[in-house]
Amino acid sequence: MLVEREAELAALSRAVDSVLAGSGALVHIEGTPGSGRSALLERLRGLADDSGALVLSASGAASERTFRFGLARRLLRGLSEAARVEAATRPSTIDTGGDSATGDAPDVPVASSTADRPRDALPPAGEDADSQAGTVPISVLHSLHALLVRTSAVRPVVLVVDDLHFADDASLRCLVHLVARLRGMRVLIAAVLGAGREPERDRAALMHEFTAAAGHRLRPGPLSAAATGDLVRARLDVDAEFAACCHELTGGNPRDLVRLLDQAVAHAVHTEPDQVAWLHELAGDDRRRRLAKELTAPAALVARSVVALGEHADPALVQQLSELDPVRYDDALRALEPWFEVRVDRIAAISPEVADDVLAVVDEQADAEDDLHLRAAELLHGHGRPPEAVADQLLLVNSALPDRGVLRLREAAAAVRPRVPETAARYLRRALLDLDPAGADRARLLAELGSVELAFDVGSAVRHITQAVPRLPGVRERAEVVAQLPLTAAGALPQVAELVQRVQGELGPPSDADGQLALRLEARTRYAELEDAATHPAAAARLGELGAGAGSAAERELRVVLLSAVTLSGRAPAAEVAGMARELLEQEPANASTAVHSMLAYLPPLLLAAGAPEGLESWLGLAGENARQRGATGTEAVVAAERSLLLMSSGQLAPARSVALTAFELADPARNEAMVLPVCALGTVARRLRDPELADRVLQLPGAAHDLRLFATRRLLQSAMALQNGQPQSALAHVLDCGRRLEQSGWHGTAMYSWRPTAALLHHRLGARHAAAGLAEQELERARQWGAPAQLGLALRVLATVTGGSRGVRLLRESVQVLRTGTDELVLAQALTALGSALADRAPAESEALIAEGRLLAARCNAAPAEDGPEPHSAPNTAELTRAEEVVAGLAALGHTNQDIADELRISRRAVEKRLSAVYRKLGVDGRAGLAAAVRRRIPAERPVRGA
């Protein structure tokens, strides 16, 4: 089919004309099967015949690649008769036209018998069987050239070669020699090479030399949609949608289009609503029918082998898997050419549909299929292919695997585990199917599966490990498996804690051989006791027993658990905790692990709680980059959450918000151990910013009742949002509920979950001054014991707020002094502003200086320094107060209670609270203590503040 081939036909005409004019030429035709390559060759033959040229044709064959000079003999045999006819009339010598490479023009003797008999110019078949495939004697090359020169001198010669990619090496070398010497001869050589074919390494140079000499290059492509539509409508009365479907199904390939239209005509297709869908079925049926018809038994076996090997189907492996001898294998490849692309490094179906058709057409028994995949697995293993390629074959075996199959799956799981633990788990699950359910080997494999699943599904990992451990025969073996469990698993599930304790008891006291295992088991037992207040004194004592130094990895793991216990319970000062945590951090490389339950999940929060963030930024940067490079998204989320907490510790709330959101979006909600820190970080940011959007994202997640960290984060956030919505009673209820749970667990010292400052200010706001002072005094006492600047400075400011008077000023001065030694500039800005407001009447100059410094620090943090309240705010809403809000704000600033304001304005107390909440939000303050100064700054003195 030569539709839309005008450019190619014009090129062929020019090539024939140039040869008739005495200029040799090479035409290189390249294209996919069915694109019209052979039709173009046929048109060239017709043009050459019409011009009176001698046309000689031959085609390469895959089965004849091993026959030296096979294609050359078929192509040049027609020169014999032409040579005899020409010999009767030629003179004694003839000018050969010279060698294009040298410019010489030697005369060729007329009497050369070799020139008269072209077959004699080539060695007899079989005579040079010991010669190398691509070597050709120079005498043969000169004789062929001389023969072609003599013949073309009398009559133009056109040599047409189809499927040159299947030519034997000797014939290819002969053609390369001839195309380099076409100048001055009336010889046209035209050859077809399959598109995209990559020659073998030793043929690549020859192929390149051949194609580089081409003066005319033809690349017939697919038909356009318009041309396809014209051809379709010429044969069928159909609509545009039907024609477009034909183009889609065939990709514009002329051969495939003709075949599809033949089938459509045979089935009397016409335009109906369901005909387009039926056309898809017709195309698939026709493809499978042709495939079934053309597949010989060897070809079917090769096709099955190709599909089975997939991306590893290189020609050598396919031949070994098909178990065919070279000749039958080459024949099979020739038969498969319309369906498969054969390259030097791979054989592949031309489309996924063809691969599916092979499976449908070649109907093998199940046992034969299993045997094919088993042999493919061993073949790939024997040739050093990746273990996962071997395992993928074994996954397709439905029958029981032999022992070597189970071994191959375990090898593959070990190889891919660092990169794709989910795939490793698939291999191990398949291996489990063929092991004795009661045997120790199955228990070991089950434990191995659990250890792999720890990276992505802790729930399944814990289930499999707890199933496997009781079946393992030795105590040490059981201890080694249990020691792999993450610390969080022991703390979350009672049955895991019981298992750990039981195995720890079986192992007994630490010994030289089992000392490290005993320490790892102890770490898990201690972690399970973190929420048990009665165990905290023992944890502090045990930490003292270990003394200084980081020790082994197992000892470091135990130390970090014990440090967590003393930090949460406040049984050691912050400076001491920071020193031990930093010592551990120095022994823990940032790229040591990508597991979310590794040490990197525990050490940074300890240093931040102790107010010692120095060096964490670079350490977390390296840990995050390592997680990204290894594709450990869960670990990347944990590191991002810790970076957010680090930013918050210096008052950088805007970047902390962005990083916390990144952590939250990276974390997988199905994996609790990877969600805890991201949720806590985002919840803390939302609480400090009073951000309802972030709060909704955190509170909409289902809470984990067993995790105290998540419980405390949610309760404190619910309290902040209730206060934001003008519900101080509800806010107080949430924070007190959080406090009761934390106190029951003995968590007295953690800054992230500090609840007393909020509770004290809420009591103060609601008029419960005694309760407020009691909580504030307790917080200050614990903060002094802990010693971290941020927590101590906050405690001092809160007590100053609920106390007032001269003592309040003294406490605020101390708060500022303490916070200047810390890193949180926003908390310092709050303290400065609060102290400045308290000194407004006593020392106006100092007051202005303090407030100005507070505003400067707050501006650096891109926030507003609320005069009091436990939480810093984002920049205040700049919306103007309404008239009603200004009146209520003015009365409140003068010291009137909510009930007094309600009575004077003759509105409900609920309306007063609602308007005050809006005022606090817009002015960026938290309560009445900061309201007076804010109102003075915003409302001109001459504006009345009373009256409705």
JSON list of C-alpha atoms in Angstrom, two decimals, residues 669-741:
[
{"chain": "A", "resi": 669, "resn": "PRO", "atom": "CA", "xyz": [-1.87, 7.16, 58.26]},
{"chain": "A", "resi": 670, "resn": "ALA", "atom": "CA", "xyz": [-1.84, 3.38, 58.22]},
{"chain": "A", "resi": 671, "resn": "ARG", "atom": "CA", "xyz": [1.51, 3.28, 60.02]},
{"chain": "A", "resi": 672, "resn": "ASN", "atom": "CA", "xyz": [1.10, 4.59, 63.54]},
{"chain": "A", "resi": 673, "resn": "GLU", "atom": "CA", "xyz": [4.81, 4.61, 64.39]},
{"chain": "A", "resi": 674, "resn": "ALA", "atom": "CA", "xyz": [5.45, 6.92, 61.41]},
{"chain": "A", "resi": 675, "resn": "MET", "atom": "CA", "xyz": [2.48, 9.18, 62.19]},
{"chain": "A", "resi": 676, "resn": "VAL", "atom": "CA", "xyz": [3.08, 10.04, 65.86]},
{"chain": "A", "resi": 677, "resn": "LEU", "atom": "CA", "xyz": [5.78, 12.70, 65.49]},
{"chain": "A", "resi": 678, "resn": "PRO", "atom": "CA", "xyz": [4.27, 14.34, 62.36]},
{"chain": "A", "resi": 679, "resn": "VAL", "atom": "CA", "xyz": [0.88, 14.58, 64.08]},
{"chain": "A", "resi": 680, "resn": "CYS", "atom": "CA", "xyz": [2.42, 15.93, 67.28]},
{"chain": "A", "resi": 681, "resn": "ALA", "atom": "CA", "xyz": [4.45, 18.51, 65.36]},
{"chain": "A", "resi": 682, "resn": "LEU", "atom": "CA", "xyz": [1.51, 19.71, 63.28]},
{"chain": "A", "resi": 683, "resn": "GLY", "atom": "CA", "xyz": [-0.73, 19.75, 66.34]},
{"chain": "A", "resi": 684, "resn": "THR", "atom": "CA", "xyz": [1.79, 21.83, 68.28]},
{"chain": "A", "resi": 685, "resn": "VAL", "atom": "CA", "xyz": [2.14, 24.30, 65.39]},
{"chain": "A", "resi": 686, "resn": "ALA", "atom": "CA", "xyz": [-1.65, 24.55, 65.05]},
{"chain": "A", "resi": 687, "resn": "ARG", "atom": "CA", "xyz": [-1.98, 25.17, 68.80]},
{"chain": "A", "resi": 688, "resn": "ARG", "atom": "CA", "xyz": [0.66, 27.90, 68.90]},
{"chain": "A", "resi": 689, "resn": "LEU", "atom": "CA", "xyz": [-0.72, 29.61, 65.80]},
{"chain": "A", "resi": 690, "resn": "ARG", "atom": "CA", "xyz": [-4.36, 29.02, 66.74]},
{"chain": "A", "resi": 691, "resn": "ASP", "atom": "CA", "xyz": [-4.73, 27.83, 63.14]},
{"chain": "A", "resi": 692, "resn": "PRO", "atom": "CA", "xyz": [-8.17, 26.23, 62.61]},
{"chain": "A", "resi": 693, "resn": "GLU", "atom": "CA", "xyz": [-7.22, 24.74, 59.23]},
{"chain": "A", "resi": 694, "resn": "LEU", "atom": "CA", "xyz": [-4.28, 22.82, 60.66]},
{"chain": "A", "resi": 695, "resn": "ALA", "atom": "CA", "xyz": [-6.29, 21.91, 63.74]},
{"chain": "A", "resi": 696, "resn": "ASP", "atom": "CA", "xyz": [-9.01, 20.32, 61.61]},
{"chain": "A", "resi": 697, "resn": "ARG", "atom": "CA", "xyz": [-6.44, 18.21, 59.77]},
{"chain": "A", "resi": 698, "resn": "VAL", "atom": "CA", "xyz": [-5.08, 16.87, 63.04]},
{"chain": "A", "resi": 699, "resn": "LEU", "atom": "CA", "xyz": [-8.38, 16.39, 64.84]},
{"chain": "A", "resi": 700, "resn": "GLN", "atom": "CA", "xyz": [-10.06, 14.64, 61.92]},
{"chain": "A", "resi": 701, "resn": "LEU", "atom": "CA", "xyz": [-7.55, 11.80, 62.14]},
{"chain": "A", "resi": 702, "resn": "PRO", "atom": "CA", "xyz": [-8.69, 8.85, 64.24]},
{"chain": "A", "resi": 703, "resn": "GLY", "atom": "CA", "xyz": [-6.94, 9.06, 67.59]},
{"chain": "A", "resi": 704, "resn": "ALA", "atom": "CA", "xyz": [-4.70, 6.25, 68.86]},
{"chain": "A", "resi": 705, "resn": "ALA", "atom": "CA", "xyz": [-6.05, 5.64, 72.36]},
{"chain": "A", "resi": 706, "resn": "HIS", "atom": "CA", "xyz": [-2.94, 3.72, 73.45]},
{"chain": "A", "resi": 707, "resn": "ASP", "atom": "CA", "xyz": [-0.49, 6.49, 72.53]},
{"chain": "A", "resi": 708, "resn": "LEU", "atom": "CA", "xyz": [-0.29, 9.14, 75.23]},
{"chain": "A", "resi": 709, "resn": "ARG", "atom": "CA", "xyz": [1.64, 11.54, 72.99]},
{"chain": "A", "resi": 710, "resn": "LEU", "atom": "CA", "xyz": [-1.19, 11.67, 70.47]},
{"chain": "A", "resi": 711, "resn": "PHE", "atom": "CA", "xyz": [-3.81, 11.91, 73.21]},
{"chain": "A", "resi": 712, "resn": "ALA", "atom": "CA", "xyz": [-2.08, 14.90, 74.83]},
{"chain": "A", "resi": 713, "resn": "THR", "atom": "CA", "xyz": [-1.57, 16.64, 71.48]},
{"chain": "A", "resi": 714, "resn": "ARG", "atom": "CA", "xyz": [-5.24, 16.31, 70.59]},
{"chain": "A", "resi": 715, "resn": "ARG", "atom": "CA", "xyz": [-6.53, 17.47, 73.97]},
{"chain": "A", "resi": 716, "resn": "LEU", "atom": "CA", "xyz": [-4.29, 20.54, 74.09]},
{"chain": "A", "resi": 717, "resn": "LEU", "atom": "CA", "xyz": [-5.24, 21.41, 70.52]},
{"chain": "A", "resi": 718, "resn": "GLN", "atom": "CA", "xyz": [-8.95, 20.96, 71.29]},
{"chain": "A", "resi": 719, "resn": "SER", "atom": "CA", "xyz": [-8.49, 23.32, 74.23]},
{"chain": "A", "resi": 720, "resn": "ALA", "atom": "CA", "xyz": [-6.85, 25.97, 72.03]},
{"chain": "A", "resi": 721, "resn": "MET", "atom": "CA", "xyz": [-9.60, 25.75, 69.41]},
{"chain": "A", "resi": 722, "resn": "ALA", "atom": "CA", "xyz": [-12.33, 25.94, 72.05]},
{"chain": "A", "resi": 723, "resn": "LEU", "atom": "CA", "xyz": [-10.75, 29.11, 73.42]},
{"chain": "A", "resi": 724, "resn": "GLN", "atom": "CA", "xyz": [-10.46, 30.47, 69.90]},
{"chain": "A", "resi": 725, "resn": "ASN", "atom": "CA", "xyz": [-14.18, 29.90, 69.48]},
{"chain": "A", "resi": 726, "resn": "GLY", "atom": "CA", "xyz": [-15.02, 31.75, 72.68]},
{"chain": "A", "resi": 727, "resn": "GLN", "atom": "CA", "xyz": [-15.57, 28.66, 74.86]},
{"chain": "A", "resi": 728, "resn": "PRO", "atom": "CA", "xyz": [-13.16, 29.01, 77.80]},
{"chain": "A", "resi": 729, "resn": "GLN", "atom": "CA", "xyz": [-15.05, 26.47, 79.96]},
{"chain": "A", "resi": 730, "resn": "SER", "atom": "CA", "xyz": [-14.77, 23.82, 77.25]},
{"chain": "A", "resi": 731, "resn": "ALA", "atom": "CA", "xyz": [-11.12, 24.76, 76.73]},
{"chain": "A", "resi": 732, "resn": "LEU", "atom": "CA", "xyz": [-10.44, 24.25, 80.43]},
{"chain": "A", "resi": 733, "resn": "ALA", "atom": "CA", "xyz": [-12.20, 20.88, 80.44]},
{"chain": "A", "resi": 734, "resn": "HIS", "atom": "CA", "xyz": [-10.01, 19.62, 77.59]},
{"chain": "A", "resi": 735, "resn": "VAL", "atom": "CA", "xyz": [-6.77, 20.74, 79.18]},
{"chain": "A", "resi": 736, "resn": "LEU", "atom": "CA", "xyz": [-7.67, 19.30, 82.59]},
{"chain": "A", "resi": 737, "resn": "ASP", "atom": "CA", "xyz": [-8.53, 15.96, 80.97]},
{"chain": "A", "resi": 738, "resn": "CYS", "atom": "CA", "xyz": [-5.08, 16.02, 79.36]},
{"chain": "A", "resi": 739, "resn": "GLY", "atom": "CA", "xyz": [-3.48, 16.85, 82.69]},
{"chain": "A", "resi": 740, "resn": "ARG", "atom": "CA", "xyz": [-5.15, 13.99, 84.56]},
{"chain": "A", "resi": 741, "resn": "ARG", "atom": "CA", "xyz": [-3.92, 11.44, 82.04]}
]
